[in-house]
């Protein structure tokens, strides 16, 4: 009988924990963290990303490719920024993608804090972005598209995943440190990537 009560008690404690985490997921991050994020993560940056189609890395190279990503803060809500990719295509991608989505900065749940340890982490999340394929503008709002990621204001580590909700295509920015100096070296970085990509294709008969 005691075991039964313990199991029931444990079940309700688990429900309470999940409910608490659900509330945290919707709660704004501390104002100081939002300010630090805005002060650094603002403008154009170059990050390595991989494009996945049905789980296959269409970027081909394991390290991904240098990608220009823009972060802008012009919304009335100070916790919201816009993340944008412009005319992105690379590797074996059959499409040219332009995507923009508003994302809100929030606290991490207790589960997420177990993965992203230490101080300074914020989560950003948004849905229903604007998607253009091959510069067509028939219906720019992509229902079900989303972006979710994490950023550390102290170490400038970042990672995020953009789900375009189209042909099972997503873009992954794996965990890395944001380096502002890469923006000025983008052309050289991309040229090197193209050379490595051609070598990869020849080696694998693509």
PDB file of C-alpha atoms in Angstrom:
ATOM      1  CA  UNK A   1       0.000   0.000   0.000  1.00  0.00           C
ATOM      2  CA  UNK A   2       2.846   2.388   0.849  1.00  0.00           C
ATOM      3  CA  UNK A   3       4.472   1.686  -2.506  1.00  0.00           C
ATOM      4  CA  UNK A   4       1.193   2.503  -4.243  1.00  0.00           C
ATOM      5  CA  UNK A   5       0.992   5.878  -2.512  1.00  0.00           C
ATOM      6  CA  UNK A   6       4.631   6.585  -3.323  1.00  0.00           C
ATOM      7  CA  UNK A   7       4.015   5.850  -6.997  1.00  0.00           C
ATOM      8  CA  UNK A   8       0.962   8.114  -7.049  1.00  0.00           C
ATOM      9  CA  UNK A   9       2.914  10.864  -5.276  1.00  0.00           C
ATOM     10  CA  UNK A  10       5.798  10.500  -7.721  1.00  0.00           C
ATOM     11  CA  UNK A  11       3.406  10.690 -10.667  1.00  0.00           C
ATOM     12  CA  UNK A  12       1.879  13.956  -9.479  1.00  0.00           C
ATOM     13  CA  UNK A  13       5.323  15.391  -8.744  1.00  0.00           C
ATOM     14  CA  UNK A  14       6.338  14.590 -12.323  1.00  0.00           C
ATOM     15  CA  UNK A  15       3.216  16.312 -13.630  1.00  0.00           C
ATOM     16  CA  UNK A  16       3.983  19.366 -11.504  1.00  0.00           C
ATOM     17  CA  UNK A  17       7.559  19.441 -12.800  1.00  0.00           C
ATOM     18  CA  UNK A  18       6.399  19.241 -16.423  1.00  0.00           C
ATOM     19  CA  UNK A  19       3.833  21.975 -15.816  1.00  0.00           C
ATOM     20  CA  UNK A  20       6.507  24.175 -14.246  1.00  0.00           C
ATOM     21  CA  UNK A  21       8.810  23.611 -17.220  1.00  0.00           C
ATOM     22  CA  UNK A  22       5.984  24.421 -19.633  1.00  0.00           C
ATOM     23  CA  UNK A  23       5.472  27.749 -17.887  1.00  0.00           C
ATOM     24  CA  UNK A  24       9.209  28.466 -17.974  1.00  0.00           C
ATOM     25  CA  UNK A  25       9.300  27.770 -21.698  1.00  0.00           C
ATOM     26  CA  UNK A  26       6.930  30.680 -22.220  1.00  0.00           C
ATOM     27  CA  UNK A  27       8.624  33.013 -19.738  1.00  0.00           C
ATOM     28  CA  UNK A  28      10.791  35.908 -20.886  1.00  0.00           C
ATOM     29  CA  UNK A  29      14.509  35.778 -20.186  1.00  0.00           C
ATOM     30  CA  UNK A  30      15.983  38.249 -17.700  1.00  0.00           C
ATOM     31  CA  UNK A  31      16.170  41.775 -19.101  1.00  0.00           C
ATOM     32  CA  UNK A  32      19.956  41.896 -18.656  1.00  0.00           C
ATOM     33  CA  UNK A  33      20.378  38.744 -20.773  1.00  0.00           C
ATOM     34  CA  UNK A  34      18.121  40.142 -23.487  1.00  0.00           C
ATOM     35  CA  UNK A  35      20.126  43.379 -23.549  1.00  0.00           C
ATOM     36  CA  UNK A  36      23.443  41.521 -23.806  1.00  0.00           C
ATOM     37  CA  UNK A  37      22.058  39.346 -26.592  1.00  0.00           C
ATOM     38  CA  UNK A  38      20.876  42.395 -28.524  1.00  0.00           C
ATOM     39  CA  UNK A  39      24.159  44.256 -28.035  1.00  0.00           C
ATOM     40  CA  UNK A  40      26.203  41.431 -29.557  1.00  0.00           C
ATOM     41  CA  UNK A  41      23.883  39.424 -31.809  1.00  0.00           C
ATOM     42  CA  UNK A  42      22.903  42.297 -34.078  1.00  0.00           C
ATOM     43  CA  UNK A  43      23.572  42.571 -37.809  1.00  0.00           C
ATOM     44  CA  UNK A  44      25.233  40.154 -40.251  1.00  0.00           C
ATOM     45  CA  UNK A  45      27.239  37.164 -39.080  1.00  0.00           C
ATOM     46  CA  UNK A  46      28.862  34.184 -40.759  1.00  0.00           C
ATOM     47  CA  UNK A  47      28.084  30.817 -39.198  1.00  0.00           C
ATOM     48  CA  UNK A  48      28.677  27.266 -40.350  1.00  0.00           C
ATOM     49  CA  UNK A  49      25.431  25.502 -41.216  1.00  0.00           C
ATOM     50  CA  UNK A  50      24.314  22.211 -42.674  1.00  0.00           C
ATOM     51  CA  UNK A  51      21.208  21.824 -44.824  1.00  0.00           C
ATOM     52  CA  UNK A  52      19.361  18.569 -44.295  1.00  0.00           C
ATOM     53  CA  UNK A  53      16.800  17.104 -46.696  1.00  0.00           C
ATOM     54  CA  UNK A  54      15.104  13.966 -45.399  1.00  0.00           C
ATOM     55  CA  UNK A  55      17.979  13.714 -42.928  1.00  0.00           C
ATOM     56  CA  UNK A  56      20.666  13.811 -45.650  1.00  0.00           C
ATOM     57  CA  UNK A  57      23.365  16.493 -45.452  1.00  0.00           C
ATOM     58  CA  UNK A  58      22.950  18.350 -48.754  1.00  0.00           C
ATOM     59  CA  UNK A  59      25.846  20.619 -47.838  1.00  0.00           C
ATOM     60  CA  UNK A  60      27.940  17.453 -48.296  1.00  0.00           C
ATOM     61  CA  UNK A  61      30.885  18.540 -46.147  1.00  0.00           C
ATOM     62  CA  UNK A  62      30.571  17.451 -42.490  1.00  0.00           C
ATOM     63  CA  UNK A  63      31.632  20.890 -41.252  1.00  0.00           C
ATOM     64  CA  UNK A  64      28.862  22.524 -43.273  1.00  0.00           C
ATOM     65  CA  UNK A  65      29.330  25.735 -45.188  1.00  0.00           C
ATOM     66  CA  UNK A  66      29.866  29.396 -44.243  1.00  0.00           C
ATOM     67  CA  UNK A  67      26.437  31.022 -44.218  1.00  0.00           C
ATOM     68  CA  UNK A  68      25.416  34.643 -43.808  1.00  0.00           C
ATOM     69  CA  UNK A  69      22.788  35.018 -41.097  1.00  0.00           C
ATOM     70  CA  UNK A  70      21.196  38.336 -40.178  1.00  0.00           C
ATOM     71  CA  UNK A  71      19.796  39.264 -36.767  1.00  0.00           C
ATOM     72  CA  UNK A  72      17.691  42.437 -36.546  1.00  0.00           C
ATOM     73  CA  UNK A  73      15.830  44.058 -33.643  1.00  0.00           C
ATOM     74  CA  UNK A  74      13.067  46.343 -34.871  1.00  0.00           C
ATOM     75  CA  UNK A  75       9.985  44.906 -33.172  1.00  0.00           C
ATOM     76  CA  UNK A  76       7.933  46.729 -30.488  1.00  0.00           C
ATOM     77  CA  UNK A  77       8.548  43.789 -28.149  1.00  0.00           C
ATOM     78  CA  UNK A  78      12.158  44.116 -26.980  1.00  0.00           C
ATOM     79  CA  UNK A  79      12.361  40.330 -26.468  1.00  0.00           C
ATOM     80  CA  UNK A  80      11.771  39.609 -30.161  1.00  0.00           C
ATOM     81  CA  UNK A  81      14.293  39.707 -33.009  1.00  0.00           C
ATOM     82  CA  UNK A  82      14.185  38.587 -36.644  1.00  0.00           C
ATOM     83  CA  UNK A  83      16.552  35.934 -37.970  1.00  0.00           C
ATOM     84  CA  UNK A  84      17.051  35.886 -41.733  1.00  0.00           C
ATOM     85  CA  UNK A  85      18.772  33.868 -44.471  1.00  0.00           C
ATOM     86  CA  UNK A  86      18.992  35.509 -47.914  1.00  0.00           C
ATOM     87  CA  UNK A  87      19.065  33.509 -51.166  1.00  0.00           C
ATOM     88  CA  UNK A  88      20.775  30.541 -49.590  1.00  0.00           C
ATOM     89  CA  UNK A  89      21.805  27.556 -51.708  1.00  0.00           C
ATOM     90  CA  UNK A  90      24.852  25.310 -51.638  1.00  0.00           C
ATOM     91  CA  UNK A  91      26.106  21.792 -52.309  1.00  0.00           C
ATOM     92  CA  UNK A  92      23.374  19.556 -53.745  1.00  0.00           C
ATOM     93  CA  UNK A  93      20.492  21.814 -52.759  1.00  0.00           C
ATOM     94  CA  UNK A  94      17.986  21.998 -55.646  1.00  0.00           C
ATOM     95  CA  UNK A  95      16.502  25.224 -54.268  1.00  0.00           C
ATOM     96  CA  UNK A  96      17.382  28.829 -53.475  1.00  0.00           C
ATOM     97  CA  UNK A  97      15.919  29.729 -50.085  1.00  0.00           C
ATOM     98  CA  UNK A  98      15.185  33.069 -48.466  1.00  0.00           C
ATOM     99  CA  UNK A  99      13.733  32.792 -44.976  1.00  0.00           C
ATOM    100  CA  UNK A 100      12.891  35.203 -42.172  1.00  0.00           C
ATOM    101  CA  UNK A 101      11.267  34.467 -38.829  1.00  0.00           C
ATOM    102  CA  UNK A 102      10.584  36.437 -35.661  1.00  0.00           C
ATOM    103  CA  UNK A 103      11.970  34.703 -32.579  1.00  0.00           C
ATOM    104  CA  UNK A 104      11.327  35.426 -28.927  1.00  0.00           C
ATOM    105  CA  UNK A 105      14.021  35.160 -26.259  1.00  0.00           C
ATOM    106  CA  UNK A 106      12.992  33.015 -23.307  1.00  0.00           C
ATOM    107  CA  UNK A 107      14.295  31.194 -20.269  1.00  0.00           C
ATOM    108  CA  UNK A 108      15.521  27.629 -20.536  1.00  0.00           C
ATOM    109  CA  UNK A 109      13.541  24.814 -18.976  1.00  0.00           C
ATOM    110  CA  UNK A 110      15.190  22.642 -16.335  1.00  0.00           C
ATOM    111  CA  UNK A 111      15.651  19.910 -18.959  1.00  0.00           C
ATOM    112  CA  UNK A 112      17.408  22.334 -21.293  1.00  0.00           C
ATOM    113  CA  UNK A 113      19.629  23.600 -18.481  1.00  0.00           C
ATOM    114  CA  UNK A 114      20.930  20.046 -18.087  1.00  0.00           C
ATOM    115  CA  UNK A 115      22.143  20.182 -21.683  1.00  0.00           C
ATOM    116  CA  UNK A 116      23.279  23.806 -21.788  1.00  0.00           C
ATOM    117  CA  UNK A 117      25.185  24.106 -18.541  1.00  0.00           C
ATOM    118  CA  UNK A 118      26.533  27.279 -16.981  1.00  0.00           C
ATOM    119  CA  UNK A 119      25.359  30.868 -16.783  1.00  0.00           C
ATOM    120  CA  UNK A 120      24.410  33.165 -19.629  1.00  0.00           C
ATOM    121  CA  UNK A 121      22.195  30.911 -21.745  1.00  0.00           C
ATOM    122  CA  UNK A 122      18.985  32.089 -23.389  1.00  0.00           C
ATOM    123  CA  UNK A 123      16.615  30.250 -25.688  1.00  0.00           C
ATOM    124  CA  UNK A 124      15.036  31.760 -28.789  1.00  0.00           C
ATOM    125  CA  UNK A 125      12.058  30.349 -30.592  1.00  0.00           C
ATOM    126  CA  UNK A 126       9.683  31.394 -33.380  1.00  0.00           C
ATOM    127  CA  UNK A 127       7.085  29.928 -35.756  1.00  0.00           C
ATOM    128  CA  UNK A 128       5.426  30.650 -39.112  1.00  0.00           C
ATOM    129  CA  UNK A 129       8.266  32.450 -40.857  1.00  0.00           C
ATOM    130  CA  UNK A 130       8.329  33.926 -44.344  1.00  0.00           C
ATOM    131  CA  UNK A 131       9.757  31.586 -46.964  1.00  0.00           C
ATOM    132  CA  UNK A 132      10.633  32.301 -50.583  1.00  0.00           C
ATOM    133  CA  UNK A 133      11.710  29.479 -52.896  1.00  0.00           C
ATOM    134  CA  UNK A 134      13.690  30.488 -55.988  1.00  0.00           C
ATOM    135  CA  UNK A 135      12.543  34.082 -55.322  1.00  0.00           C
ATOM    136  CA  UNK A 136       8.863  33.215 -55.904  1.00  0.00           C
ATOM    137  CA  UNK A 137       6.419  35.229 -53.776  1.00  0.00           C
ATOM    138  CA  UNK A 138       3.095  33.389 -54.142  1.00  0.00           C
ATOM    139  CA  UNK A 139       2.640  32.659 -50.454  1.00  0.00           C
ATOM    140  CA  UNK A 140       5.570  33.894 -48.361  1.00  0.00           C
ATOM    141  CA  UNK A 141       4.153  32.833 -44.984  1.00  0.00           C
ATOM    142  CA  UNK A 142       5.162  29.240 -44.297  1.00  0.00           C
ATOM    143  CA  UNK A 143       2.752  27.846 -41.724  1.00  0.00           C
ATOM    144  CA  UNK A 144       4.472  25.349 -39.464  1.00  0.00           C
ATOM    145  CA  UNK A 145       7.979  26.584 -40.203  1.00  0.00           C
ATOM    146  CA  UNK A 146      10.023  27.292 -37.103  1.00  0.00           C
ATOM    147  CA  UNK A 147      13.327  28.281 -35.582  1.00  0.00           C
ATOM    148  CA  UNK A 148      14.625  27.175 -32.207  1.00  0.00           C
ATOM    149  CA  UNK A 149      18.045  27.810 -30.759  1.00  0.00           C
ATOM    150  CA  UNK A 150      20.250  28.707 -27.824  1.00  0.00           C
ATOM    151  CA  UNK A 151      22.787  31.471 -27.262  1.00  0.00           C
ATOM    152  CA  UNK A 152      25.220  32.204 -24.437  1.00  0.00           C
ATOM    153  CA  UNK A 153      25.849  35.908 -23.782  1.00  0.00           C
ATOM    154  CA  UNK A 154      29.136  35.169 -22.001  1.00  0.00           C
ATOM    155  CA  UNK A 155      30.822  32.693 -24.326  1.00  0.00           C
ATOM    156  CA  UNK A 156      28.957  33.715 -27.530  1.00  0.00           C
ATOM    157  CA  UNK A 157      28.190  30.065 -28.263  1.00  0.00           C
ATOM    158  CA  UNK A 158      25.152  29.519 -30.465  1.00  0.00           C
ATOM    159  CA  UNK A 159      23.210  26.774 -32.136  1.00  0.00           C
ATOM    160  CA  UNK A 160      19.825  26.632 -33.796  1.00  0.00           C
ATOM    161  CA  UNK A 161      17.680  24.653 -36.200  1.00  0.00           C
ATOM    162  CA  UNK A 162      15.406  26.171 -38.830  1.00  0.00           C
ATOM    163  CA  UNK A 163      12.615  23.897 -40.038  1.00  0.00           C
ATOM    164  CA  UNK A 164      11.285  25.293 -43.315  1.00  0.00           C
ATOM    165  CA  UNK A 165       8.282  22.912 -43.230  1.00  0.00           C
ATOM    166  CA  UNK A 166       8.856  22.293 -46.915  1.00  0.00           C
ATOM    167  CA  UNK A 167      10.018  19.045 -48.525  1.00  0.00           C
ATOM    168  CA  UNK A 168      11.446  17.986 -45.145  1.00  0.00           C
ATOM    169  CA  UNK A 169      14.237  20.575 -45.465  1.00  0.00           C
ATOM    170  CA  UNK A 170      15.929  22.097 -42.432  1.00  0.00           C
ATOM    171  CA  UNK A 171      19.031  24.165 -41.729  1.00  0.00           C
ATOM    172  CA  UNK A 172      21.197  23.329 -38.729  1.00  0.00           C
ATOM    173  CA  UNK A 173      23.658  25.693 -37.110  1.00  0.00           C
ATOM    174  CA  UNK A 174      25.524  23.283 -34.837  1.00  0.00           C
ATOM    175  CA  UNK A 175      27.078  24.526 -31.591  1.00  0.00           C
ATOM    176  CA  UNK A 176      29.856  27.022 -32.346  1.00  0.00           C
ATOM    177  CA  UNK A 177      31.268  30.346 -31.199  1.00  0.00           C
ATOM    178  CA  UNK A 178      30.081  33.477 -32.989  1.00  0.00           C
ATOM    179  CA  UNK A 179      33.123  35.249 -34.437  1.00  0.00           C
ATOM    180  CA  UNK A 180      32.389  38.762 -35.711  1.00  0.00           C
ATOM    181  CA  UNK A 181      35.605  38.858 -37.743  1.00  0.00           C
ATOM    182  CA  UNK A 182      34.279  36.139 -40.078  1.00  0.00           C
ATOM    183  CA  UNK A 183      31.850  38.590 -41.681  1.00  0.00           C
ATOM    184  CA  UNK A 184      34.668  40.492 -43.391  1.00  0.00           C
ATOM    185  CA  UNK A 185      36.254  37.231 -44.569  1.00  0.00           C
ATOM    186  CA  UNK A 186      33.067  35.682 -45.967  1.00  0.00           C
ATOM    187  CA  UNK A 187      34.069  35.769 -49.643  1.00  0.00           C
ATOM    188  CA  UNK A 188      37.396  34.067 -48.946  1.00  0.00           C
ATOM    189  CA  UNK A 189      35.753  31.494 -46.671  1.00  0.00           C
ATOM    190  CA  UNK A 190      33.089  30.663 -49.228  1.00  0.00           C
ATOM    191  CA  UNK A 191      35.652  30.342 -52.022  1.00  0.00           C
ATOM    192  CA  UNK A 192      37.622  27.873 -49.901  1.00  0.00           C
ATOM    193  CA  UNK A 193      34.432  25.960 -49.164  1.00  0.00           C
ATOM    194  CA  UNK A 194      33.639  25.698 -52.892  1.00  0.00           C
ATOM    195  CA  UNK A 195      37.135  24.342 -53.572  1.00  0.00           C
ATOM    196  CA  UNK A 196      36.747  21.747 -50.815  1.00  0.00           C
ATOM    197  CA  UNK A 197      33.276  20.900 -52.111  1.00  0.00           C
ATOM    198  CA  UNK A 198      34.568  20.247 -55.637  1.00  0.00           C
ATOM    199  CA  UNK A 199      37.324  18.040 -54.241  1.00  0.00           C
ATOM    200  CA  UNK A 200      34.727  16.123 -52.202  1.00  0.00           C
ATOM    201  CA  UNK A 201      32.523  15.613 -55.274  1.00  0.00           C
ATOM    202  CA  UNK A 202      35.429  14.283 -57.340  1.00  0.00           C
ATOM    203  CA  UNK A 203      36.527  11.969 -54.544  1.00  0.00           C
ATOM    204  CA  UNK A 204      33.019  10.541 -54.173  1.00  0.00           C
ATOM    205  CA  UNK A 205      32.071  10.523 -57.857  1.00  0.00           C
ATOM    206  CA  UNK A 206      29.319  13.105 -57.527  1.00  0.00           C
TER     207      UNK A 206
END
